[in-house]
Short mmCIF file of C-alpha atoms in Angstrom, two decimals:
data_model
loop_
_atom_site.label_atom_id
_atom_site.label_comp_id
_atom_site.label_asym_id
_atom_site.label_seq_id
_atom_site.Cartn_x
_atom_site.Cartn_y
_atom_site.Cartn_z
CA MET V 833 29.09 -61.79 -57.98
CA VAL V 834 25.34 -61.01 -56.84
CA ILE V 835 24.01 -62.13 -53.59
CA ARG V 836 20.23 -62.10 -54.03
CA ILE V 837 19.11 -62.42 -50.57
CA ARG V 838 15.46 -63.95 -51.56
CA ASP V 839 17.53 -66.88 -52.88
CA PHE V 840 18.54 -67.75 -48.83
CA VAL V 841 15.48 -66.17 -46.84
CA SER V 842 12.06 -65.61 -47.66
CA GLY V 843 12.47 -62.13 -45.83
CA ALA V 844 14.65 -59.60 -44.30
CA ASN V 845 12.79 -60.08 -40.30
CA THR V 846 14.72 -61.52 -37.83
CA SER V 847 17.45 -62.43 -36.43
CA GLU V 848 17.75 -66.19 -37.69
CA GLU V 849 17.02 -64.76 -41.14
CA GLY V 850 20.15 -62.19 -40.48
CA GLU V 851 22.14 -65.05 -39.54
CA ILE V 852 21.68 -67.42 -42.67
CA VAL V 853 22.44 -63.74 -44.69
CA PHE V 854 25.76 -63.26 -42.46
CA ARG V 855 27.41 -66.46 -42.93
CA ARG V 856 27.07 -65.90 -46.98
CA LEU V 857 27.96 -62.24 -46.95
CA SER V 858 31.28 -63.15 -44.40
CA ASN V 859 32.33 -66.24 -47.21
CA GLU V 860 31.92 -64.05 -49.66
CA LEU V 861 34.03 -61.03 -47.80
CA SER V 862 36.52 -63.54 -46.96
CA SER V 863 37.15 -65.42 -49.77
CA GLN V 864 37.71 -62.72 -52.56
CA LYS V 865 39.02 -58.83 -52.95
CA ALA V 866 36.22 -57.67 -55.46
CA ALA V 867 33.23 -55.80 -54.57
CA ILE V 868 30.09 -58.00 -53.79
CA VAL V 869 26.75 -56.50 -54.90
CA VAL V 870 23.58 -57.46 -53.04
CA SER V 871 20.19 -57.77 -54.09
CA PHE V 872 16.95 -57.05 -52.32
CA GLU V 873 15.09 -57.98 -55.15
CA GLY V 874 11.60 -58.86 -53.84
CA ILE V 875 11.75 -57.86 -50.35
CA GLN V 876 10.04 -54.56 -48.99
CA THR V 877 11.61 -53.73 -45.69
CA ALA V 878 14.22 -55.17 -43.18
CA THR V 879 13.98 -54.46 -39.38
CA SER V 880 17.01 -53.98 -37.22
CA SER V 881 17.18 -57.64 -36.00
CA PHE V 882 18.08 -58.33 -39.33
CA VAL V 883 20.44 -56.13 -40.33
CA ASN V 884 22.19 -56.02 -36.97
CA VAL V 885 23.08 -59.68 -37.62
CA ALA V 886 23.35 -59.63 -41.34
CA PHE V 887 25.72 -56.31 -41.75
CA VAL V 888 26.46 -55.30 -38.51
CA ASP V 889 27.89 -58.19 -37.24
CA LEU V 890 30.41 -58.05 -40.52
CA LEU V 891 32.20 -55.08 -38.15
CA ASN V 892 34.02 -57.84 -36.24
CA SER V 893 35.83 -58.85 -39.68
CA PHE V 894 35.83 -55.94 -41.72
CA SER V 895 35.87 -51.73 -41.06
CA TYR V 896 33.30 -49.88 -41.98
CA ALA V 897 34.98 -48.17 -44.29
CA ASP V 898 35.61 -51.47 -45.95
CA LEU V 899 32.28 -52.53 -46.18
CA LYS V 900 31.24 -49.32 -47.76
CA ASN V 901 33.81 -49.71 -50.39
CA ARG V 902 32.73 -53.80 -51.27
CA LEU V 903 29.51 -54.03 -50.20
CA ARG V 904 27.17 -52.62 -53.28
CA VAL V 905 23.46 -52.63 -52.05
CA ILE V 906 20.84 -52.78 -55.54
CA ASN V 907 16.93 -53.40 -55.80
CA SER V 908 16.46 -51.91 -52.21
CA THR V 909 13.85 -49.35 -50.86
CA ARG V 910 14.47 -46.58 -48.78
CA GLN V 911 13.97 -48.08 -45.53
CA ILE V 912 16.06 -50.76 -45.98
CA ASN V 913 18.73 -48.87 -46.91
CA ASN V 914 18.79 -46.31 -44.54
CA MET V 915 18.30 -49.31 -41.63
CA ILE V 916 21.49 -50.89 -43.42
CA LYS V 917 23.59 -47.32 -43.32
CA THR V 918 22.35 -45.58 -40.04
CA ARG V 919 23.15 -49.32 -37.86
CA LEU V 920 26.14 -49.62 -39.01
CA ALA V 921 27.28 -45.87 -38.65
CA ARG V 922 26.33 -46.41 -35.36
CA THR V 923 27.60 -49.42 -34.01
CA SER V 924 31.20 -48.16 -36.29
CA ASP V 925 30.86 -45.16 -34.33
CA MET V 926 30.50 -46.78 -30.84
CA VAL V 927 33.96 -49.28 -31.45
CA ALA V 928 35.85 -46.44 -33.11
CA MET W 1314 -19.41 -68.80 -3.69
CA ALA W 1315 -20.23 -66.08 -6.71
CA ASP W 1316 -17.93 -65.25 -8.90
CA PRO W 1317 -16.57 -61.93 -8.73
CA VAL W 1318 -17.02 -59.15 -10.68
CA ILE W 1319 -15.22 -55.88 -12.12
CA LYS W 1320 -17.04 -53.27 -13.31
CA LEU W 1321 -15.58 -51.49 -16.65
CA PRO W 1322 -15.82 -48.04 -16.82
CA ALA W 1323 -17.31 -45.79 -18.32
CA GLN W 1324 -14.42 -44.52 -20.88
CA PHE W 1325 -12.65 -47.29 -22.06
CA ASP W 1326 -8.60 -47.08 -22.86
CA GLY W 1327 -5.48 -47.86 -21.54
CA GLN W 1328 -5.49 -45.44 -18.63
CA THR W 1329 -8.53 -46.40 -17.68
CA LEU W 1330 -8.06 -49.80 -17.77
CA SER W 1331 -4.97 -49.85 -15.98
CA LYS W 1332 -6.77 -49.07 -12.70
CA VAL W 1333 -8.88 -52.07 -13.83
CA ALA W 1334 -5.99 -54.14 -14.21
CA ALA W 1335 -4.80 -53.12 -10.88
CA ASP W 1336 -8.22 -54.29 -9.36
CA VAL W 1337 -8.53 -57.40 -11.03
CA VAL W 1338 -4.92 -58.29 -9.20
CA ALA W 1339 -6.55 -56.63 -5.66
CA CYS W 1340 -9.22 -59.33 -6.56
CA CYS W 1341 -6.81 -62.25 -7.47
CA LYS W 1342 -4.64 -61.67 -4.11
CA ASP W 1343 -5.46 -64.31 -2.78
CA GLY W 1344 -4.85 -66.67 -6.13
CA PHE W 1345 -6.75 -65.97 -8.92
CA PRO W 1346 -10.36 -67.45 -9.07
CA GLY W 1347 -11.75 -69.68 -11.87
CA LYS W 1348 -14.15 -67.04 -13.29
CA LEU W 1349 -14.39 -63.59 -12.95
CA ILE W 1350 -17.08 -61.60 -14.46
CA PHE W 1351 -16.30 -58.40 -16.39
CA ASP W 1352 -19.92 -55.83 -16.21
CA PHE W 1353 -20.27 -53.79 -19.30
CA ALA W 1354 -23.08 -52.11 -17.69
CA GLN W 1355 -21.55 -48.75 -17.63
CA LEU W 1356 -19.22 -48.65 -20.88
CA ASP W 1357 -19.80 -46.00 -23.21
CA PHE W 1358 -16.89 -44.95 -25.02
CA VAL W 1359 -14.12 -47.29 -26.02
CA ARG W 1360 -10.64 -46.34 -27.67
CA PRO W 1361 -8.45 -48.97 -29.53
CA ALA W 1362 -6.23 -48.98 -26.70
CA GLY W 1363 -8.72 -50.13 -24.55
CA VAL W 1364 -9.60 -53.47 -26.89
CA VAL W 1365 -6.57 -54.24 -27.15
CA PHE W 1366 -5.62 -53.78 -23.93
CA LEU W 1367 -8.72 -55.72 -22.12
CA SER W 1368 -8.21 -58.15 -24.45
CA ASN W 1369 -4.43 -58.78 -23.28
CA LEU W 1370 -5.83 -58.65 -19.69
CA ILE W 1371 -7.89 -61.52 -20.60
CA ASN W 1372 -5.18 -63.34 -22.47
CA TRP W 1373 -3.20 -62.44 -18.74
CA LEU W 1374 -6.36 -64.21 -16.48
CA SER W 1375 -6.51 -67.18 -18.71
CA GLU W 1376 -3.01 -67.91 -18.34
CA ASN W 1377 -3.32 -67.88 -15.06
CA GLY W 1378 -6.16 -70.07 -15.37
CA THR W 1379 -9.14 -67.52 -14.55
CA LYS W 1380 -11.72 -67.85 -17.23
CA ALA W 1381 -13.79 -64.33 -18.01
CA GLY W 1382 -17.32 -64.17 -18.37
CA PHE W 1383 -19.21 -61.41 -19.42
CA ILE W 1384 -22.63 -59.47 -18.52
CA ASN W 1385 -24.44 -56.50 -19.84
CA CYS W 1386 -22.98 -56.72 -23.53
CA ASP W 1387 -26.14 -55.41 -25.48
CA PRO W 1388 -24.80 -55.01 -28.90
CA ARG W 1389 -27.54 -52.09 -29.77
CA ARG W 1390 -25.45 -50.03 -27.46
CA GLN W 1391 -22.55 -48.44 -29.76
CA ALA W 1392 -19.94 -48.90 -27.29
CA VAL W 1393 -20.36 -52.80 -27.07
CA LYS W 1394 -21.16 -52.84 -31.03
CA TYR W 1395 -17.59 -51.28 -31.85
CA LEU W 1396 -16.06 -53.93 -29.50
CA ASP W 1397 -18.24 -56.95 -31.18
CA ASP W 1398 -17.11 -55.17 -34.75
CA SER W 1399 -14.00 -55.62 -33.56
CA LEU W 1400 -14.21 -59.34 -33.12
CA PHE W 1401 -13.81 -59.12 -29.31
CA PHE W 1402 -16.47 -60.96 -28.24
CA GLU W 1403 -15.30 -63.55 -30.88
CA GLN W 1404 -11.90 -63.95 -30.04
CA HIS W 1405 -13.09 -64.34 -25.87
CA SER W 1406 -16.05 -65.86 -26.09
CA GLY W 1407 -16.01 -67.63 -29.30
CA SER W 1408 -18.70 -66.20 -31.01
CA LYS W 1409 -20.06 -62.93 -31.72
CA LEU W 1410 -23.01 -61.22 -29.52
CA SER W 1411 -24.50 -60.33 -33.37
CA GLN W 1412 -25.01 -61.78 -36.63
CA SER W 1413 -24.80 -58.62 -37.83
CA SER W 1414 -21.48 -57.56 -36.41
CA THR W 1415 -18.71 -57.54 -38.79
CA PRO W 1416 -15.24 -55.69 -39.04
CA ARG W 1417 -15.69 -52.08 -40.01
CA ASP W 1418 -13.79 -50.75 -43.26
CA THR W 1419 -11.87 -48.57 -40.91
CA THR W 1420 -10.21 -51.44 -38.20
CA ARG W 1421 -7.70 -54.40 -38.62
CA PRO W 1422 -10.02 -56.24 -36.04
CA LEU W 1423 -8.29 -58.01 -33.27
CA LEU W 1424 -5.71 -60.22 -34.33
CA LYS W 1425 -4.01 -62.37 -31.68
CA ILE W 1426 -0.83 -63.67 -34.14
CA ALA W 1427 1.96 -65.45 -33.42
CA GLN W 1428 5.86 -63.46 -34.39
CA LYS W 1429 6.60 -66.15 -37.09
CA ASP W 1430 3.25 -65.01 -39.27
CA SER W 1431 2.81 -61.46 -38.28
CA HIS W 1432 6.01 -60.09 -40.70
CA GLU W 1433 3.61 -62.05 -43.43
CA TRP W 1434 0.14 -60.46 -42.12
CA LEU W 1435 1.92 -57.24 -42.04
CA GLU W 1436 3.20 -57.01 -45.96
CA ALA W 1437 -0.27 -59.08 -47.00
CA ASN W 1438 -2.27 -57.14 -44.83
CA PHE W 1439 -1.79 -54.64 -43.04
CA VAL W 1440 0.37 -52.39 -45.61
CA PRO W 1441 -1.82 -52.92 -48.98
CA TRP W 1442 -4.88 -52.01 -46.57
CA LEU W 1443 -3.56 -49.08 -45.03
CA ALA W 1444 -2.20 -47.65 -48.47
CA ALA W 1445 -5.94 -47.96 -50.35
CA ARG W 1446 -7.46 -46.11 -47.32
CA LEU W 1447 -5.27 -43.32 -47.42
CA ASN W 1448 -4.39 -43.63 -51.35
CA ILE W 1449 -0.76 -43.45 -50.70
CA THR W 1450 1.63 -45.96 -52.34
CA GLN W 1451 2.94 -48.23 -49.85
CA ALA W 1452 6.47 -47.54 -50.05
CA SER W 1453 5.35 -45.20 -47.50
CA LEU W 1454 4.21 -47.43 -45.06
CA TYR W 1455 6.88 -49.30 -44.93
CA ALA W 1456 9.03 -47.40 -42.48
CA LEU W 1457 5.94 -48.16 -39.93
CA LYS W 1458 5.53 -51.73 -41.10
CA VAL W 1459 9.14 -51.96 -39.53
CA CYS W 1460 7.92 -50.35 -35.92
CA ILE W 1461 5.64 -53.20 -35.67
CA SER W 1462 7.64 -55.87 -37.11
CA GLU W 1463 10.22 -55.27 -34.23
CA LEU W 1464 7.71 -55.07 -31.50
CA PHE W 1465 7.05 -58.55 -32.28
CA ASN W 1466 10.28 -59.39 -32.89
CA ASN W 1467 10.32 -58.29 -29.11
CA ILE W 1468 7.63 -60.56 -28.27
CA GLN W 1469 9.72 -63.66 -29.36
CA ASP W 1470 12.71 -62.25 -27.89
CA HIS W 1471 11.16 -60.93 -24.48
CA THR W 1472 8.14 -63.17 -23.41
CA ARG W 1473 7.54 -67.13 -23.41
CA TYR W 1474 4.63 -66.90 -25.38
CA ASP W 1475 6.04 -65.32 -28.83
CA ILE W 1476 2.31 -64.10 -29.44
CA GLY W 1477 0.67 -60.44 -29.22
CA SER W 1478 -2.25 -59.20 -30.23
CA ILE W 1479 -2.95 -56.27 -32.52
CA TYR W 1480 -5.46 -54.06 -34.12
CA VAL W 1481 -5.66 -51.08 -35.88
CA GLN W 1482 -8.09 -47.96 -36.18
CA HIS W 1483 -8.03 -45.53 -39.28
CA PHE W 1484 -9.74 -42.12 -37.96
CA PRO W 1485 -10.73 -40.20 -41.07
CA ARG W 1486 -11.23 -37.18 -39.41
CA GLU W 1487 -8.71 -36.95 -36.77
CA HIS W 1488 -5.66 -37.65 -39.97
CA SER W 1489 -4.93 -40.18 -37.58
CA ILE W 1490 -4.07 -43.60 -36.76
CA THR W 1491 -3.49 -46.20 -34.32
CA ILE W 1492 -2.39 -48.98 -33.85
CA SER W 1493 -2.21 -51.38 -30.49
CA VAL W 1494 -0.22 -54.23 -29.87
CA SER W 1495 0.50 -55.79 -26.74
CA ASP W 1496 1.27 -59.09 -25.39
CA PHE W 1497 1.05 -60.81 -21.71
CA GLY W 1498 4.43 -61.44 -20.95
CA LEU W 1499 6.80 -60.32 -18.15
CA GLY W 1500 6.63 -56.66 -18.87
CA ILE W 1501 9.11 -54.45 -20.02
CA PRO W 1502 10.20 -53.39 -15.83
CA ALA W 1503 10.68 -56.76 -14.87
CA LYS W 1504 12.73 -57.27 -17.66
CA VAL W 1505 14.87 -54.19 -16.94
CA ARG W 1506 15.09 -55.64 -13.45
CA GLU W 1507 17.32 -58.39 -14.52
CA LYS W 1508 20.14 -56.09 -15.15
CA ILE W 1509 19.10 -52.79 -13.25
CA PRO W 1510 17.52 -54.26 -10.18
CA ASP W 1511 16.28 -51.80 -8.05
CA ILE W 1512 15.08 -49.15 -10.97
CA HIS W 1513 11.09 -48.25 -10.87
CA ASP W 1514 8.81 -49.20 -13.26
CA GLY W 1515 8.80 -46.27 -15.13
CA ASP W 1516 12.36 -45.22 -15.29
CA ALA W 1517 12.63 -49.29 -16.54
CA ILE W 1518 10.16 -48.13 -19.51
CA VAL W 1519 12.33 -44.55 -20.21
CA GLN W 1520 16.10 -47.10 -20.05
CA ALA W 1521 14.60 -49.75 -22.33
CA VAL W 1522 14.07 -47.19 -25.22
CA GLN W 1523 17.43 -46.45 -25.43
CA ASP W 1524 19.22 -47.55 -28.31
CA GLY W 1525 21.75 -49.77 -27.85
CA PHE W 1526 19.85 -50.80 -24.12
CA THR W 1527 18.75 -54.77 -24.09
CA THR W 1528 18.51 -57.41 -22.05
CA LYS W 1529 19.90 -59.53 -24.09
CA SER W 1530 17.51 -62.95 -24.10
CA LYS W 1531 19.48 -63.72 -27.45
CA PRO W 1532 23.12 -62.45 -28.74
CA ALA W 1533 21.72 -60.86 -31.92
CA ASN W 1534 19.51 -58.49 -29.99
CA LYS W 1535 20.87 -55.03 -29.80
CA GLY W 1536 18.34 -53.21 -28.39
CA ALA W 1537 17.58 -50.99 -31.19
CA GLY W 1538 13.43 -51.74 -32.03
CA LEU W 1539 12.04 -49.77 -29.56
CA ASP W 1540 14.48 -46.45 -30.69
CA TYR W 1541 13.41 -46.98 -34.51
CA LEU W 1542 10.32 -46.93 -33.93
CA LEU W 1543 10.24 -43.71 -31.77
CA ASN W 1544 12.16 -42.20 -34.30
CA VAL W 1545 9.77 -42.94 -36.66
CA VAL W 1546 6.80 -42.46 -35.42
CA VAL W 1547 7.80 -39.13 -32.73
CA LEU W 1548 10.37 -37.98 -34.31
CA GLN W 1549 9.82 -38.18 -38.27
CA ASN W 1550 5.71 -38.18 -37.77
CA LYS W 1551 5.37 -36.46 -34.65
CA GLY W 1552 3.21 -39.04 -33.50
CA ASN W 1553 2.68 -40.51 -29.98
CA VAL W 1554 4.16 -43.43 -28.50
CA THR W 1555 2.41 -45.15 -25.13
CA VAL W 1556 3.42 -47.64 -23.22
CA TYR W 1557 1.82 -49.56 -20.67
CA SER W 1558 3.68 -51.71 -18.82
CA GLY W 1559 3.61 -52.81 -14.96
CA HIS W 1560 2.96 -49.72 -12.72
CA SER W 1561 3.88 -47.06 -14.84
CA ILE W 1562 2.24 -45.64 -18.32
CA VAL W 1563 5.10 -43.64 -20.37
CA GLU W 1564 3.89 -41.34 -23.23
CA PHE W 1565 6.62 -40.47 -25.43
CA GLU W 1566 6.05 -37.06 -27.90
CA ASN W 1567 7.70 -34.65 -29.96
CA ALA W 1568 9.30 -31.53 -28.17
CA ASN W 1569 10.86 -29.55 -30.50
CA GLY W 1570 12.32 -32.30 -32.15
CA VAL W 1571 13.69 -34.48 -29.46
CA VAL W 1572 11.69 -37.45 -27.73
CA HIS W 1573 10.02 -36.21 -24.91
CA PRO W 1574 9.23 -39.07 -22.06
CA THR W 1575 6.21 -38.39 -19.76
CA VAL W 1576 6.10 -40.70 -16.90
CA SER W 1577 2.66 -41.41 -14.94
CA ASP W 1578 3.67 -44.09 -12.14
CA ASN W 1579 1.17 -46.13 -9.36
CA VAL W 1580 -1.55 -45.15 -12.01
CA GLY W 1581 -2.81 -49.11 -12.23
CA PHE W 1582 -1.27 -52.39 -13.42
CA SER W 1583 -1.09 -53.80 -16.68
CA PRO W 1584 0.25 -57.33 -16.89
CA GLY W 1585 2.80 -57.68 -20.08
CA THR W 1586 2.98 -54.83 -21.96
CA THR W 1587 0.79 -53.05 -24.15
CA ILE W 1588 1.99 -50.28 -26.51
CA ASP W 1589 -0.12 -47.65 -28.70
CA ILE W 1590 1.42 -45.88 -31.73
CA GLU W 1591 -0.27 -42.72 -32.80
CA ILE W 1592 0.59 -42.09 -36.33
CA ARG W 1593 -0.39 -38.18 -38.26
CA THR W 1594 -1.37 -39.20 -41.57
CA ASP W 1595 -0.77 -35.91 -42.46
CA THR W 1596 2.89 -36.06 -41.84
CA ILE W 1597 3.57 -39.19 -43.55
CA GLU W 1598 6.01 -38.52 -46.46
CA GLU W 1599 4.95 -39.96 -49.84
CA LEU W 1600 7.86 -42.26 -51.30
CA PRO W 1601 7.84 -44.03 -55.03
CA GLU W 1602 7.36 -47.81 -55.32
CA GLU W 1603 10.76 -47.69 -57.82
CA ARG W 1604 13.66 -49.31 -55.85
CA GLU W 1605 16.91 -47.77 -55.33
CA GLU W 1606 20.12 -48.15 -54.79
CA LEU W 1607 21.77 -47.63 -51.59
CA GLN W 1608 24.67 -44.44 -51.35
CA TRP W 1609 26.74 -44.57 -48.55
#
């Protein structure tokens, strides 16, 4: 299963765009046990507002370890990857 | 009665202009006048923060019903020509002072832009321009691009206007870039006092940049944008960030690998918020354009 972010939003800049991606990711993670591939093809960057909603809010339903096991992020950039890892790790530390 | 006149200082930057703004506020203490005149006779030298700060002050006055007028603006003087090339006069009086004035290759001219349009401008205009000037990959500038996106998201989250101004200057001989972003909203101290009522302006700005601190105007706002800015600019790039808001100016610099704030209180007045970002071009890490997979 590949979720191509660009198919749902034009960019990863705002919390509104994050909300749309969050709903898609949450549905897919809840409906199956398999890993999900998330592609950032065509997207350069992601803001904290986007990542906080699209990815960090998944921690309300899934553990950090679970997300690391089941989310494979491809066609991405260093900036996007660092933002996802940093925001998830910090929030996971805060709730641990 | 004659319109009040504000004499602009010789040195034109955020510090000197915050004193000017305090004079303007004093001038408006009995109500905002219909018109206020800015006198450019003494103007001798302009820094990028000065362009954005004065522009923001004029936008703020306009929001309060005061029209700005300009006198002694001779475009043959270098400093006035610089302002005209930045498109300052075109934005605030409807036309350039001189037909020959045009944005310089080393700048992105003064731009008033809505948050929803800012991200596309950064991707289609700012990043390609700066990458070409520095002869580096666009991917090397993605983190810096996000810093500015975060500021525009903050403007949308924390002000009623959803509009900010931006001006960018590359200083090749100084190996630096200055990016100034401003809004004429409530300002950081006033927003922070909604949560911490008695906090001073400078302390409020220092509080606002802490990761996780937010006034929570939106549930999705988790207060990470300014923390990200300081990480990228101050810690990684070893540049500086200066925040002008309310009656304080706070400069954040790298002190042995730690973000160190220097607070200047009661230095004047800054309507809304102006943020001045100074990037070193010699410490930008060059990154490949190739896409990569996230390694947990």
